[in-house]
Coordinates of C-alpha atoms in Angstrom, one line a residue:
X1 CA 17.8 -22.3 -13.8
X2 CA 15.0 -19.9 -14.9
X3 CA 15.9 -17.3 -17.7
X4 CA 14.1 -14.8 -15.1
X5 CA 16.9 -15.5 -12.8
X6 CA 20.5 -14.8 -12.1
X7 CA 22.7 -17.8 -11.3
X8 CA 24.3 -18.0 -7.3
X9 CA 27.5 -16.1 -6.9
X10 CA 30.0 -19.1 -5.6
X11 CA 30.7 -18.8 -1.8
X12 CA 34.1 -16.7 -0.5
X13 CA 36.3 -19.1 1.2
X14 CA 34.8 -22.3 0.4
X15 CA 32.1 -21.2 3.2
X16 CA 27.8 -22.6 2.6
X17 CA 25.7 -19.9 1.9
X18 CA 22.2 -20.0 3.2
X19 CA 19.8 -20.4 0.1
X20 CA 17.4 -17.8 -0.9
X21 CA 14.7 -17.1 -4.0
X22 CA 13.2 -13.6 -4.6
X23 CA 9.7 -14.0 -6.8
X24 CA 10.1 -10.2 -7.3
X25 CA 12.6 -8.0 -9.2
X26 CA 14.2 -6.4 -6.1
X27 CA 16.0 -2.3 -6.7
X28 CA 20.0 -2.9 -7.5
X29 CA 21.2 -2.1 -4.4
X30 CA 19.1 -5.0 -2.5
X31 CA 19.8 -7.2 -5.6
X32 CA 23.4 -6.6 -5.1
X33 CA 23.6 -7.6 -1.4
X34 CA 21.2 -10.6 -2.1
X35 CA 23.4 -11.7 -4.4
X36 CA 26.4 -10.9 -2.1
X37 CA 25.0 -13.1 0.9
X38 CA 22.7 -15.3 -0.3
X39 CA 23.3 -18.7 -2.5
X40 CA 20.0 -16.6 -4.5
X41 CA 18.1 -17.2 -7.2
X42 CA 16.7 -13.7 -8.1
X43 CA 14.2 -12.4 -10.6
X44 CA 16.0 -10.3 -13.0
X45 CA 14.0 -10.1 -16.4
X46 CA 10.7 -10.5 -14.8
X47 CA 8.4 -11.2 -12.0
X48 CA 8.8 -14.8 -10.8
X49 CA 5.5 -16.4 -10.9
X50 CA 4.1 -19.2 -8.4
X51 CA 4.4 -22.6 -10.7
X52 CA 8.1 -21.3 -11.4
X53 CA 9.0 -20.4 -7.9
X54 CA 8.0 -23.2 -5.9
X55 CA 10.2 -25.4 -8.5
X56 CA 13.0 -23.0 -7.5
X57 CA 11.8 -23.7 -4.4
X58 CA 12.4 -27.2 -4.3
X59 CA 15.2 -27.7 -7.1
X60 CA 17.1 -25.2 -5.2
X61 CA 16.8 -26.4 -1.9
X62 CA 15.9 -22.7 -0.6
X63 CA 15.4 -21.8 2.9
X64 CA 13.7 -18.2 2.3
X65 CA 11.5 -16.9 0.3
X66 CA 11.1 -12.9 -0.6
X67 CA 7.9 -11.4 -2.4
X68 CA 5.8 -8.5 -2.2
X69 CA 2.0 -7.7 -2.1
X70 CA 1.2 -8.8 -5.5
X71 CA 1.8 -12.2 -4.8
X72 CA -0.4 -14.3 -2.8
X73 CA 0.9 -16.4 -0.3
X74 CA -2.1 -18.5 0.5
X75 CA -2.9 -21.9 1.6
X76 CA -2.1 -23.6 -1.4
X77 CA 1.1 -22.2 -2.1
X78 CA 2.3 -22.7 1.4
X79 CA 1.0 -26.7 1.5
X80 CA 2.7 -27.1 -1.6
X81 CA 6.0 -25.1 -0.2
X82 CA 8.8 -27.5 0.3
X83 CA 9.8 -28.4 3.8
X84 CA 13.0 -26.5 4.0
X85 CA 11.8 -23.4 3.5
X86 CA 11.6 -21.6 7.4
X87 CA 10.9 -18.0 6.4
X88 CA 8.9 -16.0 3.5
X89 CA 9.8 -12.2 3.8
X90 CA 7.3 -9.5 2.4
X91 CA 8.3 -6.1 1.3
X92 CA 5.2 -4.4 2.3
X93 CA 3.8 -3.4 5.7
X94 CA 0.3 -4.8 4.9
X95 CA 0.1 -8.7 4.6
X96 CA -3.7 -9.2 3.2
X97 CA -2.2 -11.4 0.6
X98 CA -0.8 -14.0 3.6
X99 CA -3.0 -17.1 4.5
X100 CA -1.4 -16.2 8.3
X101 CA -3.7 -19.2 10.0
X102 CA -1.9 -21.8 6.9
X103 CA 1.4 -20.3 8.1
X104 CA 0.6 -21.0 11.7
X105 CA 0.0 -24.5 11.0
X106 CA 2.8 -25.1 8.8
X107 CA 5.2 -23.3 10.7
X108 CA 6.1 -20.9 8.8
X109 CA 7.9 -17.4 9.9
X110 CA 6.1 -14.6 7.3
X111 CA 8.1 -10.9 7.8
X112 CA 6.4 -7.8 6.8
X113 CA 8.4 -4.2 6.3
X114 CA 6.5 -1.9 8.8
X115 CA 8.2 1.9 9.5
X116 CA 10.5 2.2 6.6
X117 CA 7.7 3.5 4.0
X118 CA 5.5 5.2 6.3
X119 CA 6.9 8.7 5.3
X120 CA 6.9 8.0 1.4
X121 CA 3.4 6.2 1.6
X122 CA 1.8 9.3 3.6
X123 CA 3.4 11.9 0.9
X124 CA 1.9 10.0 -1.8
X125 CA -1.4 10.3 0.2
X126 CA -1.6 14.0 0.6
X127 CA 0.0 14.2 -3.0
X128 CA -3.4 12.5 -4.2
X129 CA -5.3 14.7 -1.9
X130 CA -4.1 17.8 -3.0
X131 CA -4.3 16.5 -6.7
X132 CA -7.8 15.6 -6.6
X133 CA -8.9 18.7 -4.9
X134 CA -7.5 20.8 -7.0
X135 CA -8.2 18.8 -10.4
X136 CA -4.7 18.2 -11.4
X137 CA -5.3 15.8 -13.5
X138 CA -8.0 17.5 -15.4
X139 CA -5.5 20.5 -15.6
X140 CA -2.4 18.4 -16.8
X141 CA -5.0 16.7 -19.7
X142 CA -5.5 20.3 -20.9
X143 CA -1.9 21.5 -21.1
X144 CA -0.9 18.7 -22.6
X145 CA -4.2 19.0 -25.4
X146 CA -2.8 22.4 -25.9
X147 CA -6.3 23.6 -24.9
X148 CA -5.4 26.3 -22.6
X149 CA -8.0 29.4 -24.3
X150 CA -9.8 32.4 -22.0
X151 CA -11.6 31.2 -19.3
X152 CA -14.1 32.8 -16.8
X153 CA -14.0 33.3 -13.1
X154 CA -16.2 30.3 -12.4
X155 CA -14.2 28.1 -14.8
X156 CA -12.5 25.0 -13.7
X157 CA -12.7 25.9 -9.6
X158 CA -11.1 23.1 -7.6
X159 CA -11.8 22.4 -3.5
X160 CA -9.8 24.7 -0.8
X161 CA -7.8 22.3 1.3
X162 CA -5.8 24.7 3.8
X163 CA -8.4 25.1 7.1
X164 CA -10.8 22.1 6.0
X165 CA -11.5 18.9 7.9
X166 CA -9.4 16.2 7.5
X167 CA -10.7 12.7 8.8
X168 CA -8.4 9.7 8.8
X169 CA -9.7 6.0 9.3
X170 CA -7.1 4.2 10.8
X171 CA -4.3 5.8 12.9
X172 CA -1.4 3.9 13.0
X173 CA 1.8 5.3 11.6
X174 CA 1.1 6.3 8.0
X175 CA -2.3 7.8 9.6
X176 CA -0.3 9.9 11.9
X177 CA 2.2 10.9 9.1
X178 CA -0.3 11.9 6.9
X179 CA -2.1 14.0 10.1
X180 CA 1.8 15.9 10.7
X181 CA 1.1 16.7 7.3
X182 CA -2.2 18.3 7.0
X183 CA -1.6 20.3 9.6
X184 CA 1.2 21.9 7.6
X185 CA -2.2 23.2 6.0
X186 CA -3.6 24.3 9.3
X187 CA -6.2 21.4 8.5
X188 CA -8.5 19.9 11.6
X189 CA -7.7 16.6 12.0
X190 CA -10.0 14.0 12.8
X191 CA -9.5 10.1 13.6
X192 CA -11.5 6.7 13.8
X193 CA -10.1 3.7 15.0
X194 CA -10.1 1.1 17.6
X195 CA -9.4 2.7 20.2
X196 CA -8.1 6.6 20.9
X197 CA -4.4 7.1 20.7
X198 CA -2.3 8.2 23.8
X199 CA -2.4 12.2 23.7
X200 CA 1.3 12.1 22.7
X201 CA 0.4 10.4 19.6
X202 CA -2.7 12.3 18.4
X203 CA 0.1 15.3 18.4
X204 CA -3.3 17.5 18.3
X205 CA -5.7 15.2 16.4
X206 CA -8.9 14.4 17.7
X207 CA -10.2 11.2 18.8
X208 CA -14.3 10.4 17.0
X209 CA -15.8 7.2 18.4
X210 CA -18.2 6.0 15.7
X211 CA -17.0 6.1 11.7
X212 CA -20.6 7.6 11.4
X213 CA -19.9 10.7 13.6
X214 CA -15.8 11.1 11.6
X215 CA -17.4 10.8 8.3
X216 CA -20.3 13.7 8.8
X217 CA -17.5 15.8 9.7
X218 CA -14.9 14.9 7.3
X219 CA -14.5 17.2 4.1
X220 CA -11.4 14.8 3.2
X221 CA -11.6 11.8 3.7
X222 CA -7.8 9.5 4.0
X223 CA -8.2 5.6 4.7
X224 CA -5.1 3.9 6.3
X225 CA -6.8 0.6 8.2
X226 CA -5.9 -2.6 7.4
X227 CA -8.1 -4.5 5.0
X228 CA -9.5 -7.6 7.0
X229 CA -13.2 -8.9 7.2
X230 CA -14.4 -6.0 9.4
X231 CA -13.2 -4.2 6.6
X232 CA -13.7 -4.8 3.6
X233 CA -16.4 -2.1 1.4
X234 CA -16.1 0.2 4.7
X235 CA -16.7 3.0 2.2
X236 CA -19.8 1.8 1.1
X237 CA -23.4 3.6 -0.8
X238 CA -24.5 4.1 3.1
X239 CA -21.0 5.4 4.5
X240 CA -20.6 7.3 1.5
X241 CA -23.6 9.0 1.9
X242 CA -23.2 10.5 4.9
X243 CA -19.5 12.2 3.6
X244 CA -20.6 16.2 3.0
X245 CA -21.6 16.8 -0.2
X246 CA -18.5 18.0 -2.0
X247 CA -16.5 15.6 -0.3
X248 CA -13.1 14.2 -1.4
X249 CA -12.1 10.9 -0.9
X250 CA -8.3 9.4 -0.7
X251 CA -7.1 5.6 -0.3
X252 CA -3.6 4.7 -0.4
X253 CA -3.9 1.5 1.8
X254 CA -6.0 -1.3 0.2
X255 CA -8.4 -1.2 -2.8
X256 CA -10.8 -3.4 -1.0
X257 CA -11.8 -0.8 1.7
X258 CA -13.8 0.7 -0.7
X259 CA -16.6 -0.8 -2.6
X260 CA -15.3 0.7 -6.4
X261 CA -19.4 0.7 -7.8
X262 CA -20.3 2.8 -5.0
X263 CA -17.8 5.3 -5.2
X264 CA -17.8 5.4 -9.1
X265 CA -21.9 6.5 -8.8
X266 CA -21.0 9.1 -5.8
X267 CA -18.5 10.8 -8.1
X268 CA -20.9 10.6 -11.0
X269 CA -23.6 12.5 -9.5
X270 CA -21.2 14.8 -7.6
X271 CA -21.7 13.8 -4.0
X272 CA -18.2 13.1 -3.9
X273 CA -16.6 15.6 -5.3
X274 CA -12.9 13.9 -6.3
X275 CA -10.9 11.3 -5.3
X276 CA -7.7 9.7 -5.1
X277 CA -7.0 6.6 -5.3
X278 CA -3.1 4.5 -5.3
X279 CA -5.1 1.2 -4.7
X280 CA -7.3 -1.1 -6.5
X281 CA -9.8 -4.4 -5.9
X282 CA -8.0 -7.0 -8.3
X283 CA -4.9 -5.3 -8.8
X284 CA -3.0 -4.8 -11.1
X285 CA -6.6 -4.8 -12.6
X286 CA -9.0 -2.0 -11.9
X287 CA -12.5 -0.7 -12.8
X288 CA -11.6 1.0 -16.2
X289 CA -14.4 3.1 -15.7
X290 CA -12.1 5.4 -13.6
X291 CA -10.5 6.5 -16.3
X292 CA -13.3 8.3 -17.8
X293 CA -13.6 10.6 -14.7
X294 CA -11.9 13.4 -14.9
X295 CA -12.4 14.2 -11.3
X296 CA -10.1 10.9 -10.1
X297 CA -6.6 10.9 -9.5
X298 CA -5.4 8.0 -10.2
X299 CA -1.3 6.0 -9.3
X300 CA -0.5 2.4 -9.9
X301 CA -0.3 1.2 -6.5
X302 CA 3.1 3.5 -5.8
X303 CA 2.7 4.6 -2.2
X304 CA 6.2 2.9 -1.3
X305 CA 7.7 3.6 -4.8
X306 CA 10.8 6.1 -4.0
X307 CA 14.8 4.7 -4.3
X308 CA 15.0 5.5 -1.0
X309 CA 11.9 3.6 0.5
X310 CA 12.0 0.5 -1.9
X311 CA 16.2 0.4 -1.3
X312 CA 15.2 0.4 3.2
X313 CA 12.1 -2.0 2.7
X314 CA 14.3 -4.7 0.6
X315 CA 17.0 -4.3 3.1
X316 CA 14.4 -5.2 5.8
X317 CA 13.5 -8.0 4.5
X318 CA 16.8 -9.2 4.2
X319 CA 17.8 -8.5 7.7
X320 CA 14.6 -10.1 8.6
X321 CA 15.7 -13.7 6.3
X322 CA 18.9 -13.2 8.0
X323 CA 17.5 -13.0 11.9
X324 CA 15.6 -16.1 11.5
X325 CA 18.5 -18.1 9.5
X326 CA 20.5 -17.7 12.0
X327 CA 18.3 -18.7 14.5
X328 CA 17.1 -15.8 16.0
X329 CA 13.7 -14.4 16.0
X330 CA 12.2 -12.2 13.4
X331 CA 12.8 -8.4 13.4
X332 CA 9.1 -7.9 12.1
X333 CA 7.0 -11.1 12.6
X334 CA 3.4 -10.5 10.8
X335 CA 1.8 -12.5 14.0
X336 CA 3.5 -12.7 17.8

């Protein structure tokens, strides 16, 4: 049993108890029913990492597996996955960090968390907007230097958000929350993706064909596509470049979207004018050049991270272990 871990609660009534190991440390409430339901071995201490889990894996004869973003399930951790094991739960809505096509093949049910952190992701969103616009992190530093002294008219001015354009790439549901949003600031909304929305669902937004056309018209800028081949460096030096000048930039989806030199040279010579960023290449790892920019705001990958929101996606995941176990299909399969 791994020090990381707490030890299987014994079954009520003498009754087996499907088997389960979490990798990651789960809120109390989740841990609680985990515990309750589940013959679990749960990280407690720490993170549980992929040597130790598959052992857990195998030694304790587990049927589930729960993780998060952070930890890859890719084709070598799934070939080396013992056989039992029918279905690995994600508490996130994005699944970049699934091998889906080693799944396939092995058989493997993989569960993602959509709906339940939409609202929580898109606050954090237009909370890095609004930060970076108006160079709340530059302010904060000052306060907290004690370096508040007389300033002039034209001293430390920040970008207007109420009445600007607001262009969203990718308009699924954190896209849309974060559009209800923006027009709480009487902003224009405007919207890339695959294809146009129904009317109902563009609740007033407007529908731009090429990313070209969104981003010449976009003073803010808010990415919420999946990261897949097509996209990865979609914000690039040539899409960057034909932002305004003065633009600001937001990504609370997937650090790869962006190519991180190109937008650290852009907000160095003041093209872009700020950005915000929850979301990292190589997380937890990131360019630390970022932090020498005062005109960045910058989170640690926290667009889910409310008691509420972590408390529903954990509880999803459960309910989706618990569909499957009991030989039903999967409330939110990653593939159909």
């Amino acid at each position: 049993m791994s020090a990381a871990s707490v030890p299987p609660s014994p079954p009520s009534g003498g009754a087996s108890r499907h088997r389960l190991v979490s990798v990651r440390r789960l809120p109390p409430a989740v841990t609680a029913r985990a515990a309750a339901e589940y013959d679990g071995v749960l990280a407690v201490e720490h993170d549980i990492g992929r040597e130790e889990s598959l052992a857990l894996l195998r030694d304790h004869a587990a049927e589930a597996l729960l993780f998060s973003s952070s930890f890859k399930l890719d084709a070598g951790y799934i070939a080396a996955m013992p056989p039992q094991v029918k279905v690995a739960a994600t508490c996130s809505v994005g699944f970049d960090h699934v091998d889906v096509a080693a799944a396939k093949a092995r058989g493997l049910i993989v569960t993602n968390t959509p709906d339940v952190l939409t609202g929580c992701t898109a606050d954090l969103a237009f909370s890095l907007l609004l930060s970076a616009a108006r160079r709340l992190p530059e302010a904060d530093a000052l306060m907290r230097r004690d370096a508040w002294g007389p300033r002039s008219m034209g001293d430390f001015l920040g970008v207007r958000v109420w009445g600007k354009t607001l262009g969203i790439l990718g308009m699924g549901r954190i896209g849309r929350a974060v559009a209800r949003r923006a027009r709480g600031f009487d902003m224009r909304v405007l919207y890339h993706d695959v294809a146009p929305l129904p009317p109902a669902l563009e609740e007033g937004a407007h529908y731009v064909e090429s990313l070209p056309a969104l981003l010449a018209q976009s003073n803010f800028l808010s990415l919420h596509c999946p990261l897949t081949p097509a996209t990865r460096h979609v914000l690039n030096n040539e899409t960057l470049a034909l932002l305004p000048r003065g633009a600001v930039v937001v990504n609370a989806a997937r650090g790869g979207l962006i190519d991180e030199e190109a937008l650290i040279a852009r907000l160095q010579d003041g093209h872009i004018a700020a950005a915000g960023l929850d979301v990292f290449e190589g997380e937890p790892r990131f360019d630390r050049r970022f932090i020498g920019l005062p005109n960045v705001a910058l989170a640690p990958h926290i667009g889910s991270g409310t008691v509420e929101t972590r408390d529903a996606m954990g509880h999803r995941s459960l309910d989706n272990i618990a569909a499957v176990l009991a030989g039903h299909p999967p409330i939110d399969p990653i593939w159909s």
